[in-house]
GROMACS .gro file of C-alpha atoms in nm:
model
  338
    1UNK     CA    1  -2.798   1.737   1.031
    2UNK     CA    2  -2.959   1.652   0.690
    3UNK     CA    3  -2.724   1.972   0.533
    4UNK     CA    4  -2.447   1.827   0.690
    5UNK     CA    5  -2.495   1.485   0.517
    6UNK     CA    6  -2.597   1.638   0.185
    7UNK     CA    7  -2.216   1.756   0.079
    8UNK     CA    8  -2.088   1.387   0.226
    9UNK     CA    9  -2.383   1.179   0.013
   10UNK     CA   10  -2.280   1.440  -0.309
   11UNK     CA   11  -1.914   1.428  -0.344
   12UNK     CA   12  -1.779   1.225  -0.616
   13UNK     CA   13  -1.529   0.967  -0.631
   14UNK     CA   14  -1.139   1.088  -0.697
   15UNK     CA   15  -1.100   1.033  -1.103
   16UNK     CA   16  -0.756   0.883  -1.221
   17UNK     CA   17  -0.638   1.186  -1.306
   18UNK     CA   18  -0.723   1.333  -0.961
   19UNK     CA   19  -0.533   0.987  -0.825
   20UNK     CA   20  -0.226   1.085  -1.048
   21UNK     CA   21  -0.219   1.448  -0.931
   22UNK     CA   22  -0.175   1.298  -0.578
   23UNK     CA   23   0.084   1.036  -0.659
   24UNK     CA   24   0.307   1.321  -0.829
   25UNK     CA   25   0.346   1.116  -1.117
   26UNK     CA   26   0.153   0.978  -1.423
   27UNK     CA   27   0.300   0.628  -1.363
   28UNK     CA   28   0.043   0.364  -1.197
   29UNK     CA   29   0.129   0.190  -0.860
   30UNK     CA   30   0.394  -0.061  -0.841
   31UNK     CA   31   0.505   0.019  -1.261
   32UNK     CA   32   0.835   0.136  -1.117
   33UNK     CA   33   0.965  -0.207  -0.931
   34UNK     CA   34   1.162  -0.432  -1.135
   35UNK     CA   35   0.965  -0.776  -1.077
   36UNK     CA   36   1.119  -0.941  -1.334
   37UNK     CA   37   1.486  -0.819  -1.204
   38UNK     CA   38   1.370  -0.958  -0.853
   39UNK     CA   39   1.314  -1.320  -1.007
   40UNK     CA   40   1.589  -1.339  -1.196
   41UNK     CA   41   1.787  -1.229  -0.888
   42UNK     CA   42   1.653  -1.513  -0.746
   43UNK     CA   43   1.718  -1.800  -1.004
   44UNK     CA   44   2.078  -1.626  -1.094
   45UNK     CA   45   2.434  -1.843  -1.120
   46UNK     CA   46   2.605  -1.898  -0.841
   47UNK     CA   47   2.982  -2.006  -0.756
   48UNK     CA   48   3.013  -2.312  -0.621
   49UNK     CA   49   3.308  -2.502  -0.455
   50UNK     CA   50   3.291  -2.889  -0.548
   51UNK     CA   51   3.513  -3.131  -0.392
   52UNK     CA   52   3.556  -3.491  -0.508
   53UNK     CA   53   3.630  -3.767  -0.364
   54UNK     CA   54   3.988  -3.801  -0.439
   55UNK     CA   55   4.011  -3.456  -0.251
   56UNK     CA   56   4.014  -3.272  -0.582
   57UNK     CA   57   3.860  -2.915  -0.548
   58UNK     CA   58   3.732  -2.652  -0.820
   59UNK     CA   59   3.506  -2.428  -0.893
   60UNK     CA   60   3.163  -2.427  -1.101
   61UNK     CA   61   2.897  -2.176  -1.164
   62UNK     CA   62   2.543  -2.316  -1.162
   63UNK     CA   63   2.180  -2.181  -1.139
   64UNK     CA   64   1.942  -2.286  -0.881
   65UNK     CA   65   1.745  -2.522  -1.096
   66UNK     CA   66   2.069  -2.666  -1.229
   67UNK     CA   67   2.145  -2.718  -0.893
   68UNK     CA   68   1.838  -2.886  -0.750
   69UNK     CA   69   1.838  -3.145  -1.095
   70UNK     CA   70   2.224  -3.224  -0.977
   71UNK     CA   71   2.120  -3.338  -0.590
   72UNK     CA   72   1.772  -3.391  -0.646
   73UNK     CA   73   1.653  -3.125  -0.378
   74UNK     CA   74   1.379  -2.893  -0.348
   75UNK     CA   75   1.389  -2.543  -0.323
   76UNK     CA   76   1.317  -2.478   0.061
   77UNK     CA   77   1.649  -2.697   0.128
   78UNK     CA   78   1.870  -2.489  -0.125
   79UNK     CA   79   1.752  -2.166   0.103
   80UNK     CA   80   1.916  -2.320   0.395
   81UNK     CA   81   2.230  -2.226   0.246
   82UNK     CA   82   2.185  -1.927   0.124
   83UNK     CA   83   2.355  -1.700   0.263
   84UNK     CA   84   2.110  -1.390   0.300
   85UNK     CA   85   1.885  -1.590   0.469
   86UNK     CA   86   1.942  -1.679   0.877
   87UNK     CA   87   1.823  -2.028   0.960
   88UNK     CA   88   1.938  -2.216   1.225
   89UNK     CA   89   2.131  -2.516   1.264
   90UNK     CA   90   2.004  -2.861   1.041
   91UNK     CA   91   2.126  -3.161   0.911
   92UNK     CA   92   1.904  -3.306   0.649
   93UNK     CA   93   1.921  -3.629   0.480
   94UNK     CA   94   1.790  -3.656   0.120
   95UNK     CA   95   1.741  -3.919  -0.081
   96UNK     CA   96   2.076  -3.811  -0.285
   97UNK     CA   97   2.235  -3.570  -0.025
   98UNK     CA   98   2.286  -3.453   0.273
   99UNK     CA   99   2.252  -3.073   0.361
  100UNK     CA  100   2.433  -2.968   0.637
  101UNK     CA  101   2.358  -2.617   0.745
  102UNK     CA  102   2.645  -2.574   1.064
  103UNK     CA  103   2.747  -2.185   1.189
  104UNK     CA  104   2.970  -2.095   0.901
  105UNK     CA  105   2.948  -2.470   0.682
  106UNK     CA  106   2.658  -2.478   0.461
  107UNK     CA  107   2.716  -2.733   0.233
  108UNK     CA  108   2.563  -3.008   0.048
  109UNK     CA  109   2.699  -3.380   0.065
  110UNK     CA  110   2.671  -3.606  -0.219
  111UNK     CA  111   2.810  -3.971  -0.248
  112UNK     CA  112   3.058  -3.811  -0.532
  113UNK     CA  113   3.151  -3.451  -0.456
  114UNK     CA  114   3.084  -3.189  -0.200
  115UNK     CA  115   2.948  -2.870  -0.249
  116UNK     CA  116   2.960  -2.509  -0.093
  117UNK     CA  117   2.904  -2.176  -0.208
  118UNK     CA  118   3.185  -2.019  -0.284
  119UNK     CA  119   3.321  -1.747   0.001
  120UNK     CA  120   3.611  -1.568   0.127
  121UNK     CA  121   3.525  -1.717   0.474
  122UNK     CA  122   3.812  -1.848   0.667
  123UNK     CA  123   3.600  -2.106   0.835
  124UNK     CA  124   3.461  -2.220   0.452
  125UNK     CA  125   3.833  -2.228   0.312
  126UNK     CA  126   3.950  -2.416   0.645
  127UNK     CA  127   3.684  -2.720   0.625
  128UNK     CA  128   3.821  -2.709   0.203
  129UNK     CA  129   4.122  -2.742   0.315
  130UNK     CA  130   4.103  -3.019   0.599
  131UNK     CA  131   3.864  -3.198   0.366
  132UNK     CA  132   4.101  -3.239   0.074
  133UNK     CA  133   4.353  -3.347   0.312
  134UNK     CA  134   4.209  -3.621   0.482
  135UNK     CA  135   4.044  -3.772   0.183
  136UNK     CA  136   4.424  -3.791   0.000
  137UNK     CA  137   4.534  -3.920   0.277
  138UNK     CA  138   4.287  -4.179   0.309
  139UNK     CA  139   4.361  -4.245  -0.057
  140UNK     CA  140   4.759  -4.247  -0.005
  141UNK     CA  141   4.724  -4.457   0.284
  142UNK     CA  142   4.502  -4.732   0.064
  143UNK     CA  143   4.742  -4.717  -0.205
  144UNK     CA  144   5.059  -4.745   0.017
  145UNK     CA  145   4.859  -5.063   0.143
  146UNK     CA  146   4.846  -5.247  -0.127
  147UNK     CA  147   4.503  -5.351  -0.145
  148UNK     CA  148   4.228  -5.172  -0.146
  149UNK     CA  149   3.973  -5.307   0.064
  150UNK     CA  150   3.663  -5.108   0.084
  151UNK     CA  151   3.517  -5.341   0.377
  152UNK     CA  152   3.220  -5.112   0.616
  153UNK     CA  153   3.321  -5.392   0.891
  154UNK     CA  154   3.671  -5.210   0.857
  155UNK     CA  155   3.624  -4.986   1.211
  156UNK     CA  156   3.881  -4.743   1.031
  157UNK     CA  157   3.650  -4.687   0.734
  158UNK     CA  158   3.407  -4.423   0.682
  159UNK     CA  159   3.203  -4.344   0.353
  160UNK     CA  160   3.260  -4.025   0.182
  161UNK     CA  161   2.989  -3.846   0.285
  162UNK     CA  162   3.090  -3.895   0.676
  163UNK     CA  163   3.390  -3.815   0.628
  164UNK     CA  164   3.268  -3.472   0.548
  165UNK     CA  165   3.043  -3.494   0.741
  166UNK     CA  166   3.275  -3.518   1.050
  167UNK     CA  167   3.504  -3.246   0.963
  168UNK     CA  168   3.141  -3.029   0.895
  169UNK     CA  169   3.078  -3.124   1.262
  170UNK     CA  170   3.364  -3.067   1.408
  171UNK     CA  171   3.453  -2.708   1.261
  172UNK     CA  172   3.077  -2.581   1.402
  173UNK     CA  173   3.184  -2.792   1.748
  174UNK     CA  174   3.511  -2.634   1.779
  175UNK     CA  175   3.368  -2.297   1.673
  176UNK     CA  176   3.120  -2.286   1.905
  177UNK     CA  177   3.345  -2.406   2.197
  178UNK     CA  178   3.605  -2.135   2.108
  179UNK     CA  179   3.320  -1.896   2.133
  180UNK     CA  180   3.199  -1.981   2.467
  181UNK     CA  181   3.544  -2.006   2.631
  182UNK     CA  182   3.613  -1.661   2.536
  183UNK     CA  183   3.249  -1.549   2.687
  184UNK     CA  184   3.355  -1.778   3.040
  185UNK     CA  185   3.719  -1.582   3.012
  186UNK     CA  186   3.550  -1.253   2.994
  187UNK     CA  187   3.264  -1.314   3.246
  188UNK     CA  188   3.405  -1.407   3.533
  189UNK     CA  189   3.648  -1.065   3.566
  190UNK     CA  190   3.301  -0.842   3.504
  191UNK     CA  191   3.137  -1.076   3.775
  192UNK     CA  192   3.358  -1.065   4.012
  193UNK     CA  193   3.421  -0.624   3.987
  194UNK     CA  194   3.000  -0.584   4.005
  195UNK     CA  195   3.026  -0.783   4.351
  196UNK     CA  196   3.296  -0.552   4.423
  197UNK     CA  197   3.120  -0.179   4.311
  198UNK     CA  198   2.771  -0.229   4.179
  199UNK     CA  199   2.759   0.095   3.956
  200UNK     CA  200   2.578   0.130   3.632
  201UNK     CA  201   2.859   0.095   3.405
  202UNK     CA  202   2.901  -0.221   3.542
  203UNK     CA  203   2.550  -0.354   3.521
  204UNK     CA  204   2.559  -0.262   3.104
  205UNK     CA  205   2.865  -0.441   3.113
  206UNK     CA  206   2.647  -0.758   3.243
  207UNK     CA  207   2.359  -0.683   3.060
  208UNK     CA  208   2.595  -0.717   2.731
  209UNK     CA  209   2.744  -1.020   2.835
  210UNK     CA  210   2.459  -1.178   2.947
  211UNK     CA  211   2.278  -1.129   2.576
  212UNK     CA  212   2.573  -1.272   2.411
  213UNK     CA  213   2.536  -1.578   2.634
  214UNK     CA  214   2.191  -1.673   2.587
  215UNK     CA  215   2.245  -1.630   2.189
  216UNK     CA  216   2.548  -1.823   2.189
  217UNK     CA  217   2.369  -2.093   2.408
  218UNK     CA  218   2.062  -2.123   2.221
  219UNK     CA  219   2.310  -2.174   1.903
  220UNK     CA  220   2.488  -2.446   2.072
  221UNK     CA  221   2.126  -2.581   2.236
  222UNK     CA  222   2.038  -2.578   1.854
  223UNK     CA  223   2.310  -2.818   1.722
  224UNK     CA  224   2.274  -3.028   2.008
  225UNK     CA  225   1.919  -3.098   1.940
  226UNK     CA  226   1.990  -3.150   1.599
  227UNK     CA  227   2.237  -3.433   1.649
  228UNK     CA  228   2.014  -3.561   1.940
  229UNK     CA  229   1.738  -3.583   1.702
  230UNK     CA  230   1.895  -3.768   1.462
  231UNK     CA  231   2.025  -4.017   1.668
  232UNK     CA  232   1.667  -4.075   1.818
  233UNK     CA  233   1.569  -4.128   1.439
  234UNK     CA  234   1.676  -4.475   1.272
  235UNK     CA  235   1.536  -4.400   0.934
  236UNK     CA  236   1.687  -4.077   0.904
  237UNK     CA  237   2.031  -4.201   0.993
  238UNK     CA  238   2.011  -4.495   0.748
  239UNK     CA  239   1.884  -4.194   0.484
  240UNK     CA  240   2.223  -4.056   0.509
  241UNK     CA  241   2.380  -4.361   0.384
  242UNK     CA  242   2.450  -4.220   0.018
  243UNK     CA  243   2.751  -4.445  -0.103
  244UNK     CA  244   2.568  -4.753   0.038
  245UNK     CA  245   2.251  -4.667  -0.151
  246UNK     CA  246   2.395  -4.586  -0.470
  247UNK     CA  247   2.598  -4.914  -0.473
  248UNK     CA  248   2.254  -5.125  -0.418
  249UNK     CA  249   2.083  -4.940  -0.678
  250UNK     CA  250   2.386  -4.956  -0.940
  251UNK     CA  251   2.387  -5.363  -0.833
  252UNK     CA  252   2.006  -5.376  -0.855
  253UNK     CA  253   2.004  -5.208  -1.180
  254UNK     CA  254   2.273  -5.412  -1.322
  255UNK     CA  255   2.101  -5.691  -1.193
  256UNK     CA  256   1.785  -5.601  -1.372
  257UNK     CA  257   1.937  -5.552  -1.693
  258UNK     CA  258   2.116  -5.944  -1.673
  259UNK     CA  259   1.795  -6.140  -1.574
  260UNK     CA  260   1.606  -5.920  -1.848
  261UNK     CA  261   1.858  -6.046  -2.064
  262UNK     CA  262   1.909  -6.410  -1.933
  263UNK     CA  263   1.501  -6.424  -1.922
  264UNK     CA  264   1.490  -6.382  -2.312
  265UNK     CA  265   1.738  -6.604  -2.402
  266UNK     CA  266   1.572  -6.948  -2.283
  267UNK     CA  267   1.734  -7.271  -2.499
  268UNK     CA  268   1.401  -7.344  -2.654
  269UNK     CA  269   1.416  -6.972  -2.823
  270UNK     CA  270   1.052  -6.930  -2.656
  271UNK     CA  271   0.944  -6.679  -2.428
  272UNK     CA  272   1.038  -6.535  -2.118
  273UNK     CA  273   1.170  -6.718  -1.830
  274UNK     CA  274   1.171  -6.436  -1.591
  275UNK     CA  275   0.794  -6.447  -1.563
  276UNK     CA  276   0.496  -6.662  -1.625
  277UNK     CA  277   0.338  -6.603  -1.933
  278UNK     CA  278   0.035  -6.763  -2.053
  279UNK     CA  279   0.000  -6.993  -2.340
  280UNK     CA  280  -0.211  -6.808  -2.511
  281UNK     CA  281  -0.072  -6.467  -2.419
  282UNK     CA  282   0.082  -6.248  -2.722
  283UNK     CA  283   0.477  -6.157  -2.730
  284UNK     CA  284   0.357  -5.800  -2.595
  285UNK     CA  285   0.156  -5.937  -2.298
  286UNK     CA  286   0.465  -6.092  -2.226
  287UNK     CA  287   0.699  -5.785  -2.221
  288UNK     CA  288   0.445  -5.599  -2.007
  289UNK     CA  289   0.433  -5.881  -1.779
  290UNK     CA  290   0.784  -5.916  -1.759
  291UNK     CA  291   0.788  -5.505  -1.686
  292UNK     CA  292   0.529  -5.526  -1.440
  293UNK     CA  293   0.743  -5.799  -1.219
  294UNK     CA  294   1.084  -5.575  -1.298
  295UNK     CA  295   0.900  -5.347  -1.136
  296UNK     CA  296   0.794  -5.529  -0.846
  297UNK     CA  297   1.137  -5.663  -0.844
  298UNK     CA  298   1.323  -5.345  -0.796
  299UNK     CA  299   1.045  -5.199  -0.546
  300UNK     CA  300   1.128  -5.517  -0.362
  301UNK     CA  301   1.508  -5.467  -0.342
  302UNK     CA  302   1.492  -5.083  -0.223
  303UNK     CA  303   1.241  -5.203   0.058
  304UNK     CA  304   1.552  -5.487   0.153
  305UNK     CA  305   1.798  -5.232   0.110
  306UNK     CA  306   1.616  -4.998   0.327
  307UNK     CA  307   1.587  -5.255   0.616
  308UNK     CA  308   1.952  -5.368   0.618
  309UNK     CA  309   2.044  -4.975   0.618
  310UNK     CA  310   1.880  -4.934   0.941
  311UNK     CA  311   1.998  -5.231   1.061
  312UNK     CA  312   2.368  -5.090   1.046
  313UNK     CA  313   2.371  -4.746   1.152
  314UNK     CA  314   2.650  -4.781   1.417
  315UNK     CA  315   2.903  -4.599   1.216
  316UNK     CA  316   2.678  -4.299   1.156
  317UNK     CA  317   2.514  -4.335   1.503
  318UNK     CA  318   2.890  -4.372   1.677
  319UNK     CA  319   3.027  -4.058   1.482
  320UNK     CA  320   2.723  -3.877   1.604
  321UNK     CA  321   2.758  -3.945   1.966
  322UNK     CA  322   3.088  -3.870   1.978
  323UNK     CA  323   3.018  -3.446   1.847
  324UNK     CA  324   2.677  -3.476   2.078
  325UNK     CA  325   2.933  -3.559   2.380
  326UNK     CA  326   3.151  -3.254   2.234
  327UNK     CA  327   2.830  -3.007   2.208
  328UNK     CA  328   2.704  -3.138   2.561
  329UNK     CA  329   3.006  -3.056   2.759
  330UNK     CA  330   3.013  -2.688   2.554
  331UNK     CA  331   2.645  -2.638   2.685
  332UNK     CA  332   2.744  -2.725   3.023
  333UNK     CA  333   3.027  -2.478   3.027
  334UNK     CA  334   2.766  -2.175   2.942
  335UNK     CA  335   2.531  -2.292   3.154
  336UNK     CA  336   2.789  -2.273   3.455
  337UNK     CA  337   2.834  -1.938   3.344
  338UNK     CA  338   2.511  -1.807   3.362
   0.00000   0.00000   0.00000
């Protein structure tokens, strides 16, 4: 045993050159693979379609970083639309978008535009399409009436961003329902001949079938949720009010900017209004004083805003339950089937 051991204990470690012999080359491990090509792949300019909202469409070309400064999003939500990347059905509301990831729609909503990546898709080109049309009609239709009255107690009016919304939801709806008709069409003919002749051609033929069905159902199981949960969810719905929140922050900051004004023009020519100052306090205590309670100020308005939003969610929450009753009775029809 101990000369058996002696050749294991002596033999030496391979060298480098031993270590490039074996690797049939003289170049190190991993020297060939173009990291830096990989992350530039990764931050490179994409096409986007953008689509105002007058229903004018064009088309940019942004990077990623571009992209997440211009809807103030994070990474993980622009790989929801990316489309080498599977991920299933979401709706996300941002503090400055929405992302809508729907079957073929990946998009992201803003109060001002909305934008997809640019494809040859006929489903991507359709919702373009229907989207321009109903927002310049919506803007024909104000114009023809004369006024234009921008009232949310209007029960025909719907912000930008549900509008597209609703055209997002019903293009997946109406995909999804075409899908599963065509599966119920074809299902009940193969059904009905393996009651006739059970043979083993005709149990593959079921064995397909009933693969596409559970996919396709756990797709449409997956949007369902996703509307269900939102509607469960009064902060996220009142999150997806974008035009309502940029209009409080635009009158907040306006606001701001009058009072600062108004506070440092008091008849006496002395200090602030806007705050209290001490007598003995110095012109900059003041200003940081009066920053300190524009601060306070402005923290206090978003908290207000925040509590009316959720107090009138019926629009969103109506539009929502409307698709969810759309998506239910698709589920229903698949789960007859199987």
């Amino acid at each position: 045993m101990a000369e058996l051991k002696e050749p294991l204990l002596l033999r030496k470690p391979a060298s480098s050159a031993n270590l490039r012999e074996v690797s049939g080359s003289g170049r190190p491990p991993m020297q060939g693979m173009d990291v830096l090509g990989l992350k530039k792949r990764g931050q490179s300019i994409r096409s986007w379609i953008r689509v105002d909202t007058a229903g004018n469409s064009g088309v940019i070309e942004v990077d990623k970083f571009t992209m997440m400064r211009r809807c103030d999003l994070p990474a993980r939500d622009l790989r929801l639309l990316d489309p080498l990347f599977v991920y299933p059905s979401t709706i996300l509301g941002r503090e400055k978008a929405i992302v809508v990831n729907l079957e073929q729609i990946r998009c992201i909503i803003t109060a001002d535009e909305v934008l997809l990546l640019n494809s040859l898709d006929s489903y991507v080109m359709q919702y373009v399409v229907e989207l321009q049309r109903r927002l310049k009609t919506s803007v024909a239709d104000t114009w023809h009436s004369g006024t234009r009255n921008f009232d949310n107690t209007s029960p025909d009016y719907l912000p930008f961003e549900f509008k597209a919304l609703e055209i997002a939801l019903e293009a997946a709806c109406s995909f999804l329902d075409s899908q599963a008709s065509e599966l119920e069409i074809e299902a009940y003919p193969l059904l009905d001949e393996l009651t006739s002749k059970i043979s083993t051609l005709n149990l593959e033929r079921v064995r397909r079938l009933k693969s596409r069905l559970v996919a396709l159902t756990r797709r449409v199981q997956k949007v369902r949720d996703e509307i269900e949960q939102l509607m469960d969810d009064d902060g996220d719905m009142a999150e997806m009010y974008l035009t309502e929140k940029k209009s409080r922050m635009e009158m907040s900051f306006y606001g701001e900017g009058e009072q600062s004004v108004l506070g440092f023009r008091s008849n006496d020519g002395g200090v602030s209004i806007s705050a209290p100052v001490s007598p003995v306090s110095s012109p900059l205590d003041s200003r940081k004083l009066e920053k300190c309670f524009s601060i306070a100020r402005s923290r206090h308005e978003s908290m207000r805003s925040s509590d009316s939003a959720t107090e009138s969610i019926e629009e969103l929450e109506m539009l929502l339950e409307a698709y969810f009753v759309v998506i239910d009775s698709t589920l229903n029809k698949l789960t007859s089937v199987c």
